[in-house]
């Protein structure tokens, strides 16, 4: 007897967890220090950014329910606007992921330099830490 595999979609909580995880990756740590010079109003900026992230999670959760095929932003843009816009979306997303990974690596080294001061002055060592952070763990 063959059973039909259960199909789990990307719901609201999963999409929210993905957005929150990406924010925690670097943005939550970098944004307060960037906004600190503006005083207590910086909390409003942080809350505005967090609200935008939650709204983005809600949009992707709704799109995931409406169009359950794989592909994420590429699939949604392609379905709505055609192949060319789908390609542009996929290309822009790919570039944004690379830039985001670079920002996370810089943030990682910046915070590590607080505990290991030589990373703040030795650029070769800092670049080595950045490059090894992105390697997968050894088996």
Short mmCIF file of N, CA, C and O in Angstrom, two decimals:
data_model
loop_
_atom_site.label_atom_id
_atom_site.label_comp_id
_atom_site.label_asym_id
_atom_site.label_seq_id
_atom_site.Cartn_x
_atom_site.Cartn_y
_atom_site.Cartn_z
N UNK A 1 0.84 -1.17 0.00
CA UNK A 1 0.00 0.00 0.00
C UNK A 1 0.89 1.24 0.00
O UNK A 1 1.77 1.38 0.83
N UNK A 2 0.63 2.09 -0.91
CA UNK A 2 1.44 3.30 -1.06
C UNK A 2 0.74 4.47 -0.37
O UNK A 2 -0.44 4.70 -0.59
N UNK A 3 1.50 5.19 0.42
CA UNK A 3 0.93 6.36 1.08
C UNK A 3 1.41 7.61 0.36
O UNK A 3 2.53 7.67 -0.12
N UNK A 4 0.55 8.55 0.32
CA UNK A 4 0.88 9.82 -0.31
C UNK A 4 1.76 10.62 0.66
O UNK A 4 1.41 10.78 1.82
N UNK A 5 2.92 11.11 0.18
CA UNK A 5 3.78 11.88 1.08
C UNK A 5 3.10 13.18 1.50
O UNK A 5 2.42 13.81 0.72
N UNK A 6 3.31 13.52 2.76
CA UNK A 6 2.72 14.77 3.23
C UNK A 6 3.48 15.95 2.63
O UNK A 6 4.69 15.92 2.49
N UNK A 7 2.75 16.97 2.31
CA UNK A 7 3.34 18.15 1.69
C UNK A 7 3.20 19.32 2.63
O UNK A 7 2.10 19.77 2.92
N UNK A 8 4.33 19.79 3.08
CA UNK A 8 4.32 20.94 3.99
C UNK A 8 4.72 22.18 3.23
O UNK A 8 5.71 22.20 2.54
N UNK A 9 3.93 23.19 3.40
CA UNK A 9 4.22 24.45 2.73
C UNK A 9 5.02 25.38 3.62
O UNK A 9 5.27 25.09 4.80
N UNK A 10 5.42 26.46 3.06
CA UNK A 10 6.14 27.49 3.79
C UNK A 10 5.09 28.44 4.34
O UNK A 10 4.59 29.31 3.64
N UNK A 11 4.74 28.24 5.60
CA UNK A 11 3.68 29.03 6.22
C UNK A 11 4.19 30.32 6.83
O UNK A 11 5.36 30.70 6.68
N UNK A 12 3.31 30.98 7.54
CA UNK A 12 3.62 32.27 8.14
C UNK A 12 4.77 32.16 9.14
O UNK A 12 5.70 32.96 9.10
N UNK A 13 4.73 31.17 10.00
CA UNK A 13 5.76 31.06 11.04
C UNK A 13 7.11 30.71 10.44
O UNK A 13 8.13 31.24 10.87
N UNK A 14 7.13 29.84 9.46
CA UNK A 14 8.41 29.48 8.83
C UNK A 14 8.98 30.67 8.07
O UNK A 14 10.18 30.95 8.16
N UNK A 15 8.14 31.35 7.31
CA UNK A 15 8.62 32.52 6.57
C UNK A 15 9.09 33.61 7.53
O UNK A 15 10.12 34.26 7.29
N UNK A 16 8.37 33.80 8.62
CA UNK A 16 8.80 34.79 9.62
C UNK A 16 10.13 34.40 10.24
O UNK A 16 11.01 35.24 10.46
N UNK A 17 10.30 33.11 10.52
CA UNK A 17 11.56 32.64 11.10
C UNK A 17 12.72 32.86 10.14
O UNK A 17 13.83 33.22 10.57
N UNK A 18 12.49 32.67 8.86
CA UNK A 18 13.54 32.92 7.87
C UNK A 18 13.94 34.39 7.84
O UNK A 18 15.12 34.74 7.81
N UNK A 19 12.96 35.27 7.86
CA UNK A 19 13.25 36.70 7.84
C UNK A 19 13.97 37.12 9.13
O UNK A 19 14.97 37.83 9.10
N UNK A 20 13.47 36.65 10.26
CA UNK A 20 14.11 36.99 11.54
C UNK A 20 15.53 36.44 11.59
O UNK A 20 16.46 37.11 12.04
N UNK A 21 15.73 35.23 11.09
CA UNK A 21 17.07 34.65 11.06
C UNK A 21 18.03 35.46 10.22
O UNK A 21 19.19 35.66 10.60
N UNK A 22 17.57 35.95 9.09
CA UNK A 22 18.42 36.79 8.25
C UNK A 22 18.70 38.13 8.91
O UNK A 22 19.80 38.67 8.80
N UNK A 23 17.72 38.68 9.59
CA UNK A 23 17.94 39.95 10.30
C UNK A 23 18.96 39.77 11.41
O UNK A 23 19.84 40.60 11.60
N UNK A 24 18.83 38.68 12.15
CA UNK A 24 19.75 38.43 13.25
C UNK A 24 21.15 38.20 12.71
O UNK A 24 22.14 38.55 13.35
N UNK A 25 21.24 37.66 11.49
CA UNK A 25 22.55 37.39 10.89
C UNK A 25 23.48 38.58 10.94
O UNK A 25 24.63 38.44 11.29
N UNK A 26 23.00 39.74 10.61
CA UNK A 26 23.86 40.93 10.70
C UNK A 26 23.08 42.19 11.00
O UNK A 26 23.53 43.02 11.77
N UNK A 27 21.92 42.34 10.40
CA UNK A 27 21.20 43.60 10.51
C UNK A 27 20.85 44.01 11.92
O UNK A 27 21.00 45.17 12.29
N UNK A 28 20.39 43.06 12.73
CA UNK A 28 20.01 43.39 14.10
C UNK A 28 21.22 43.87 14.88
O UNK A 28 21.12 44.74 15.74
N UNK A 29 22.39 43.31 14.54
CA UNK A 29 23.59 43.72 15.26
C UNK A 29 24.19 45.01 14.70
O UNK A 29 24.74 45.82 15.44
N UNK A 30 24.09 45.21 13.40
CA UNK A 30 24.69 46.39 12.79
C UNK A 30 23.81 47.63 12.89
O UNK A 30 24.31 48.73 13.05
N UNK A 31 22.50 47.46 12.77
CA UNK A 31 21.61 48.62 12.74
C UNK A 31 21.67 49.46 14.01
O UNK A 31 21.78 50.68 13.92
N UNK A 32 21.60 48.88 15.20
CA UNK A 32 21.65 49.73 16.40
C UNK A 32 22.93 50.55 16.49
O UNK A 32 22.89 51.72 16.87
N UNK A 33 24.07 49.96 16.14
CA UNK A 33 25.31 50.73 16.23
C UNK A 33 25.35 51.83 15.18
O UNK A 33 25.92 52.89 15.41
N UNK A 34 24.74 51.59 14.02
CA UNK A 34 24.70 52.63 12.98
C UNK A 34 23.75 53.76 13.37
O UNK A 34 23.99 54.92 13.02
N UNK A 35 22.68 53.43 14.06
CA UNK A 35 21.68 54.44 14.43
C UNK A 35 21.93 55.08 15.80
O UNK A 35 21.26 56.05 16.13
N UNK A 36 22.86 54.56 16.57
CA UNK A 36 23.08 55.04 17.94
C UNK A 36 23.41 56.52 18.01
O UNK A 36 23.02 57.21 18.96
N UNK A 37 24.07 57.04 17.00
CA UNK A 37 24.44 58.45 17.02
C UNK A 37 23.23 59.38 16.96
O UNK A 37 23.34 60.55 17.25
N UNK A 38 22.06 58.84 16.59
CA UNK A 38 20.85 59.66 16.52
C UNK A 38 20.05 59.65 17.81
O UNK A 38 19.00 60.28 17.89
N UNK A 39 20.51 58.93 18.80
CA UNK A 39 19.85 58.92 20.11
C UNK A 39 18.65 57.99 20.16
O UNK A 39 18.54 57.05 19.39
N UNK A 40 17.73 58.29 21.10
CA UNK A 40 16.59 57.39 21.31
C UNK A 40 15.68 57.23 20.09
O UNK A 40 14.99 56.23 19.97
N UNK A 41 15.70 58.19 19.17
CA UNK A 41 14.87 58.05 17.97
C UNK A 41 15.32 56.87 17.13
O UNK A 41 14.57 56.36 16.30
N UNK A 42 16.53 56.38 17.38
CA UNK A 42 17.03 55.23 16.61
C UNK A 42 16.19 53.97 16.88
O UNK A 42 16.11 53.10 16.02
N UNK A 43 15.55 53.91 18.03
CA UNK A 43 14.67 52.78 18.33
C UNK A 43 13.50 52.75 17.35
O UNK A 43 13.07 51.69 16.90
N UNK A 44 13.02 53.94 16.97
CA UNK A 44 11.94 54.02 15.99
C UNK A 44 12.42 53.45 14.65
O UNK A 44 11.69 52.70 13.99
N UNK A 45 13.63 53.77 14.24
CA UNK A 45 14.19 53.22 13.01
C UNK A 45 14.31 51.72 13.05
O UNK A 45 14.01 51.02 12.08
N UNK A 46 14.75 51.20 14.17
CA UNK A 46 14.88 49.75 14.33
C UNK A 46 13.51 49.09 14.27
O UNK A 46 13.34 48.07 13.61
N UNK A 47 12.52 49.67 14.94
CA UNK A 47 11.16 49.11 14.91
C UNK A 47 10.56 49.20 13.50
O UNK A 47 9.85 48.28 13.06
N UNK A 48 10.84 50.29 12.79
CA UNK A 48 10.36 50.44 11.42
C UNK A 48 10.94 49.34 10.53
O UNK A 48 10.23 48.72 9.72
N UNK A 49 12.22 49.06 10.69
CA UNK A 49 12.87 48.00 9.92
C UNK A 49 12.31 46.63 10.28
O UNK A 49 12.07 45.80 9.40
N UNK A 50 12.10 46.37 11.56
CA UNK A 50 11.54 45.10 12.00
C UNK A 50 10.12 44.91 11.45
O UNK A 50 9.75 43.81 11.01
N UNK A 51 9.33 45.99 11.44
CA UNK A 51 7.98 45.92 10.89
C UNK A 51 8.02 45.59 9.40
O UNK A 51 7.24 44.77 8.91
N UNK A 52 8.93 46.21 8.68
CA UNK A 52 9.10 45.91 7.26
C UNK A 52 9.46 44.45 7.02
O UNK A 52 8.96 43.81 6.09
N UNK A 53 10.32 43.90 7.88
CA UNK A 53 10.71 42.49 7.74
C UNK A 53 9.53 41.57 7.99
O UNK A 53 9.34 40.57 7.27
N UNK A 54 8.71 41.89 8.97
CA UNK A 54 7.53 41.06 9.25
C UNK A 54 6.54 41.16 8.09
O UNK A 54 5.96 40.14 7.67
N UNK A 55 6.34 42.35 7.54
CA UNK A 55 5.45 42.49 6.40
C UNK A 55 5.97 41.71 5.19
O UNK A 55 5.18 41.09 4.46
N UNK A 56 7.27 41.73 4.99
CA UNK A 56 7.86 40.95 3.90
C UNK A 56 7.62 39.45 4.12
O UNK A 56 7.30 38.72 3.18
N UNK A 57 7.75 39.00 5.36
CA UNK A 57 7.47 37.59 5.67
C UNK A 57 6.01 37.25 5.38
O UNK A 57 5.71 36.17 4.85
N UNK A 58 5.10 38.16 5.70
CA UNK A 58 3.68 37.92 5.42
C UNK A 58 3.41 37.84 3.92
O UNK A 58 2.63 36.99 3.47
N UNK A 59 4.06 38.69 3.14
CA UNK A 59 3.90 38.65 1.69
C UNK A 59 4.38 37.30 1.14
O UNK A 59 3.68 36.65 0.35
N UNK A 60 5.56 36.87 1.56
CA UNK A 60 6.08 35.60 1.06
C UNK A 60 5.26 34.41 1.57
O UNK A 60 5.12 33.42 0.85
N UNK A 61 4.72 34.50 2.76
CA UNK A 61 3.85 33.42 3.26
C UNK A 61 2.60 33.32 2.40
O UNK A 61 2.18 32.22 2.02
N UNK A 62 2.01 34.45 2.07
CA UNK A 62 0.79 34.44 1.24
C UNK A 62 1.10 33.96 -0.18
O UNK A 62 0.34 33.18 -0.76
N UNK A 63 2.21 34.42 -0.74
CA UNK A 63 2.60 33.96 -2.08
C UNK A 63 2.89 32.47 -2.08
O UNK A 63 2.57 31.76 -3.03
N UNK A 64 3.53 31.99 -1.02
CA UNK A 64 3.84 30.56 -0.92
C UNK A 64 2.58 29.71 -0.85
O UNK A 64 2.55 28.59 -1.39
N UNK A 65 1.55 30.21 -0.20
CA UNK A 65 0.28 29.48 -0.15
C UNK A 65 -0.43 29.54 -1.50
O UNK A 65 -1.03 28.57 -1.95
N UNK A 66 -0.38 30.69 -2.16
CA UNK A 66 -1.10 30.86 -3.42
C UNK A 66 -0.42 30.12 -4.58
O UNK A 66 -1.10 29.59 -5.45
N UNK A 67 0.92 30.11 -4.59
CA UNK A 67 1.68 29.48 -5.68
C UNK A 67 2.73 28.56 -5.05
O UNK A 67 3.87 28.97 -4.85
N UNK A 68 2.37 27.32 -4.75
CA UNK A 68 3.26 26.45 -3.97
C UNK A 68 4.44 25.85 -4.74
O UNK A 68 5.14 25.01 -4.20
N UNK A 69 4.71 26.26 -5.96
CA UNK A 69 5.85 25.70 -6.67
C UNK A 69 7.16 26.27 -6.11
O UNK A 69 7.16 27.32 -5.49
N UNK A 70 8.27 25.58 -6.36
CA UNK A 70 9.56 26.05 -5.88
C UNK A 70 10.06 27.19 -6.76
O UNK A 70 9.67 27.33 -7.91
N UNK A 71 10.95 27.97 -6.22
CA UNK A 71 11.54 29.07 -6.98
C UNK A 71 11.52 30.40 -6.27
O UNK A 71 12.23 31.32 -6.63
N UNK A 72 10.69 30.53 -5.25
CA UNK A 72 10.65 31.75 -4.47
C UNK A 72 10.37 32.99 -5.29
O UNK A 72 9.50 32.99 -6.16
N UNK A 73 11.12 34.08 -5.03
CA UNK A 73 10.86 35.34 -5.72
C UNK A 73 10.92 35.21 -7.25
O UNK A 73 10.16 35.86 -7.96
N UNK A 74 11.80 34.36 -7.75
CA UNK A 74 11.90 34.16 -9.20
C UNK A 74 10.58 33.62 -9.75
O UNK A 74 10.06 34.12 -10.74
N UNK A 75 10.06 32.59 -9.11
CA UNK A 75 8.82 31.97 -9.60
C UNK A 75 7.65 32.94 -9.54
O UNK A 75 6.83 32.99 -10.46
N UNK A 76 7.57 33.73 -8.47
CA UNK A 76 6.46 34.67 -8.33
C UNK A 76 6.55 35.78 -9.38
O UNK A 76 5.55 36.13 -10.01
N UNK A 77 7.75 36.34 -9.58
CA UNK A 77 7.92 37.41 -10.57
C UNK A 77 7.70 36.88 -11.98
O UNK A 77 7.09 37.56 -12.82
N UNK A 78 8.18 35.68 -12.25
CA UNK A 78 8.01 35.10 -13.58
C UNK A 78 6.54 34.85 -13.88
O UNK A 78 6.07 35.13 -14.99
N UNK A 79 5.83 34.35 -12.90
CA UNK A 79 4.40 34.07 -13.10
C UNK A 79 3.62 35.37 -13.34
O UNK A 79 2.73 35.43 -14.18
N UNK A 80 3.96 36.41 -12.57
CA UNK A 80 3.20 37.66 -12.66
C UNK A 80 3.61 38.52 -13.85
O UNK A 80 2.75 39.15 -14.48
N UNK A 81 4.91 38.57 -14.19
CA UNK A 81 5.39 39.55 -15.16
C UNK A 81 6.14 38.97 -16.35
O UNK A 81 6.58 39.72 -17.21
N UNK A 82 6.35 37.66 -16.38
CA UNK A 82 7.01 37.04 -17.53
C UNK A 82 8.44 36.65 -17.26
O UNK A 82 9.01 36.88 -16.19
N UNK A 83 9.04 36.02 -18.29
CA UNK A 83 10.38 35.46 -18.16
C UNK A 83 11.46 36.52 -17.88
O UNK A 83 12.36 36.30 -17.07
N UNK A 84 11.38 37.66 -18.56
CA UNK A 84 12.42 38.67 -18.42
C UNK A 84 12.47 39.21 -16.99
O UNK A 84 13.55 39.31 -16.39
N UNK A 85 11.34 39.56 -16.44
CA UNK A 85 11.31 40.08 -15.06
C UNK A 85 11.68 38.97 -14.08
O UNK A 85 12.37 39.23 -13.07
N UNK A 86 11.28 37.74 -14.36
CA UNK A 86 11.70 36.63 -13.51
C UNK A 86 13.21 36.48 -13.49
O UNK A 86 13.82 36.30 -12.44
N UNK A 87 13.83 36.59 -14.68
CA UNK A 87 15.29 36.52 -14.76
C UNK A 87 15.93 37.67 -13.99
O UNK A 87 16.89 37.46 -13.24
N UNK A 88 15.41 38.88 -14.17
CA UNK A 88 15.97 40.03 -13.45
C UNK A 88 15.84 39.86 -11.94
O UNK A 88 16.73 40.22 -11.18
N UNK A 89 14.72 39.31 -11.50
CA UNK A 89 14.51 39.08 -10.07
C UNK A 89 15.51 38.07 -9.54
O UNK A 89 16.11 38.26 -8.48
N UNK A 90 15.69 36.97 -10.28
CA UNK A 90 16.64 35.95 -9.85
C UNK A 90 18.06 36.51 -9.83
O UNK A 90 18.83 36.26 -8.88
N UNK A 91 18.42 37.28 -10.83
CA UNK A 91 19.76 37.87 -10.89
C UNK A 91 19.97 38.87 -9.75
O UNK A 91 20.99 38.85 -9.06
N UNK A 92 18.98 39.74 -9.52
CA UNK A 92 19.09 40.70 -8.42
C UNK A 92 19.15 40.02 -7.07
O UNK A 92 19.91 40.44 -6.19
N UNK A 93 18.39 38.96 -6.90
CA UNK A 93 18.41 38.21 -5.64
C UNK A 93 19.78 37.58 -5.42
O UNK A 93 20.32 37.62 -4.32
N UNK A 94 20.35 37.03 -6.49
CA UNK A 94 21.66 36.41 -6.39
C UNK A 94 22.73 37.44 -5.99
O UNK A 94 23.55 37.19 -5.11
N UNK A 95 22.68 38.61 -6.60
CA UNK A 95 23.63 39.68 -6.25
C UNK A 95 23.42 40.12 -4.80
O UNK A 95 24.37 40.35 -4.05
N UNK A 96 22.16 40.25 -4.39
CA UNK A 96 21.86 40.67 -3.02
C UNK A 96 22.36 39.65 -2.00
O UNK A 96 22.84 40.02 -0.92
N UNK A 97 22.27 38.37 -2.33
CA UNK A 97 22.77 37.34 -1.42
C UNK A 97 24.29 37.46 -1.27
O UNK A 97 24.83 37.35 -0.16
N UNK A 98 24.98 37.70 -2.37
CA UNK A 98 26.43 37.88 -2.28
C UNK A 98 26.78 39.10 -1.43
O UNK A 98 27.66 39.04 -0.58
N UNK A 99 26.09 40.21 -1.64
CA UNK A 99 26.35 41.42 -0.85
C UNK A 99 25.99 41.19 0.61
O UNK A 99 26.71 41.63 1.51
N UNK A 100 24.90 40.49 0.86
CA UNK A 100 24.50 40.17 2.23
C UNK A 100 25.52 39.30 2.94
O UNK A 100 25.84 39.52 4.11
N UNK A 101 26.06 38.31 2.23
CA UNK A 101 27.08 37.45 2.84
C UNK A 101 28.34 38.25 3.16
O UNK A 101 28.98 38.03 4.18
N UNK A 102 28.69 39.18 2.29
CA UNK A 102 29.85 40.04 2.56
C UNK A 102 29.60 40.90 3.80
O UNK A 102 30.48 41.05 4.66
N UNK A 103 28.40 41.44 3.93
CA UNK A 103 28.06 42.26 5.10
C UNK A 103 28.10 41.43 6.38
O UNK A 103 28.59 41.88 7.42
N UNK A 104 27.61 40.21 6.31
CA UNK A 104 27.64 39.32 7.48
C UNK A 104 29.08 39.00 7.87
O UNK A 104 29.43 39.00 9.05
N UNK A 105 29.93 38.75 6.87
CA UNK A 105 31.34 38.46 7.16
C UNK A 105 32.04 39.66 7.79
O UNK A 105 32.80 39.52 8.76
N UNK A 106 31.77 40.85 7.28
CA UNK A 106 32.37 42.06 7.85
C UNK A 106 31.88 42.28 9.28
O UNK A 106 32.65 42.63 10.18
N UNK A 107 30.58 42.07 9.51
CA UNK A 107 30.04 42.22 10.86
C UNK A 107 30.65 41.20 11.81
O UNK A 107 30.98 41.52 12.96
N UNK A 108 30.81 39.97 11.34
CA UNK A 108 31.40 38.92 12.16
C UNK A 108 32.81 39.29 12.60
O UNK A 108 33.15 39.20 13.78
N UNK A 109 33.62 39.75 11.66
CA UNK A 109 34.99 40.14 11.99
C UNK A 109 35.00 41.37 12.89
O UNK A 109 35.81 41.48 13.82
N UNK A 110 34.09 42.31 12.65
CA UNK A 110 34.02 43.50 13.49
C UNK A 110 33.71 43.17 14.94
O UNK A 110 34.32 43.73 15.86
N UNK A 111 32.78 42.25 15.15
CA UNK A 111 32.47 41.86 16.52
C UNK A 111 33.56 41.00 17.12
O UNK A 111 33.85 41.11 18.31
N UNK A 112 34.19 40.16 16.32
CA UNK A 112 35.29 39.35 16.83
C UNK A 112 36.49 40.22 17.19
O UNK A 112 37.21 39.93 18.15
N UNK A 113 36.68 41.34 16.46
CA UNK A 113 37.78 42.26 16.74
C UNK A 113 37.63 42.91 18.12
O UNK A 113 38.62 43.32 18.73
N UNK A 114 36.40 43.00 18.59
CA UNK A 114 36.19 43.54 19.93
C UNK A 114 36.85 42.66 20.98
O UNK A 114 37.37 43.15 21.99
N UNK A 115 36.84 41.35 20.76
CA UNK A 115 37.42 40.41 21.72
C UNK A 115 38.86 40.05 21.38
O UNK A 115 39.64 39.69 22.26
N UNK A 116 39.22 40.13 20.11
CA UNK A 116 40.58 39.81 19.66
C UNK A 116 41.05 41.01 18.86
O UNK A 116 40.88 41.08 17.65
N UNK A 117 41.66 41.98 19.55
CA UNK A 117 41.96 43.29 19.01
C UNK A 117 42.81 43.31 17.76
O UNK A 117 42.71 44.24 16.96
N UNK A 118 43.65 42.31 17.56
CA UNK A 118 44.53 42.32 16.40
C UNK A 118 43.75 42.26 15.09
O UNK A 118 44.24 42.71 14.05
N UNK A 119 42.54 41.78 15.11
CA UNK A 119 41.72 41.74 13.89
C UNK A 119 41.36 43.15 13.42
O UNK A 119 41.10 43.36 12.24
N UNK A 120 41.36 44.10 14.33
CA UNK A 120 41.06 45.48 13.95
C UNK A 120 42.21 46.18 13.27
O UNK A 120 42.00 47.16 12.56
N UNK A 121 43.43 45.68 13.44
CA UNK A 121 44.60 46.33 12.85
C UNK A 121 45.27 45.49 11.76
O UNK A 121 45.87 46.04 10.86
N UNK A 122 45.18 44.19 11.83
CA UNK A 122 45.82 43.31 10.86
C UNK A 122 44.81 42.91 9.79
O UNK A 122 43.99 42.02 10.00
N UNK A 123 44.90 43.55 8.63
CA UNK A 123 43.91 43.31 7.57
C UNK A 123 44.04 41.92 6.97
O UNK A 123 43.05 41.33 6.55
N UNK A 124 45.25 41.38 6.91
CA UNK A 124 45.43 40.04 6.34
C UNK A 124 44.76 39.00 7.24
O UNK A 124 44.06 38.11 6.76
N UNK A 125 44.95 39.12 8.54
CA UNK A 125 44.31 38.19 9.48
C UNK A 125 42.79 38.35 9.44
O UNK A 125 42.06 37.35 9.45
N UNK A 126 42.31 39.58 9.36
CA UNK A 126 40.86 39.81 9.28
C UNK A 126 40.28 39.20 8.01
O UNK A 126 39.22 38.58 8.03
N UNK A 127 40.98 39.32 6.88
CA UNK A 127 40.51 38.72 5.63
C UNK A 127 40.51 37.20 5.74
O UNK A 127 39.62 36.53 5.21
N UNK A 128 41.49 36.64 6.44
CA UNK A 128 41.53 35.19 6.64
C UNK A 128 40.36 34.69 7.47
O UNK A 128 39.77 33.65 7.16
N UNK A 129 39.99 35.45 8.48
CA UNK A 129 38.83 35.07 9.30
C UNK A 129 37.57 35.17 8.48
O UNK A 129 36.70 34.30 8.55
N UNK A 130 37.44 36.20 7.66
CA UNK A 130 36.25 36.35 6.81
C UNK A 130 36.12 35.19 5.84
O UNK A 130 35.05 34.67 5.63
N UNK A 131 37.24 34.80 5.23
CA UNK A 131 37.15 33.74 4.22
C UNK A 131 36.90 32.38 4.86
O UNK A 131 36.21 31.55 4.29
N UNK A 132 37.43 32.12 6.05
CA UNK A 132 37.20 30.81 6.67
C UNK A 132 35.82 30.73 7.29
O UNK A 132 35.30 29.64 7.47
N UNK A 133 35.20 31.85 7.58
CA UNK A 133 33.85 31.81 8.14
C UNK A 133 32.86 31.26 7.14
O UNK A 133 31.89 30.61 7.49
N UNK A 134 33.10 31.49 5.85
CA UNK A 134 32.13 31.05 4.84
C UNK A 134 32.35 29.62 4.39
O UNK A 134 31.56 29.09 3.63
N UNK A 135 33.42 28.96 4.86
CA UNK A 135 33.66 27.58 4.49
C UNK A 135 32.74 26.65 5.28
O UNK A 135 32.44 26.91 6.45
N UNK A 136 32.32 25.55 4.67
CA UNK A 136 31.50 24.60 5.42
C UNK A 136 32.34 23.88 6.48
O UNK A 136 33.56 23.78 6.34
N UNK A 137 31.73 23.40 7.56
CA UNK A 137 32.51 22.71 8.59
C UNK A 137 33.10 21.42 8.06
O UNK A 137 32.55 20.80 7.16
N UNK A 138 34.23 21.06 8.61
CA UNK A 138 34.89 19.82 8.19
C UNK A 138 34.15 18.62 8.76
O UNK A 138 33.65 18.67 9.88
N UNK A 139 34.11 17.53 7.98
CA UNK A 139 33.39 16.35 8.48
C UNK A 139 34.12 15.65 9.60
O UNK A 139 35.25 15.76 9.82
#
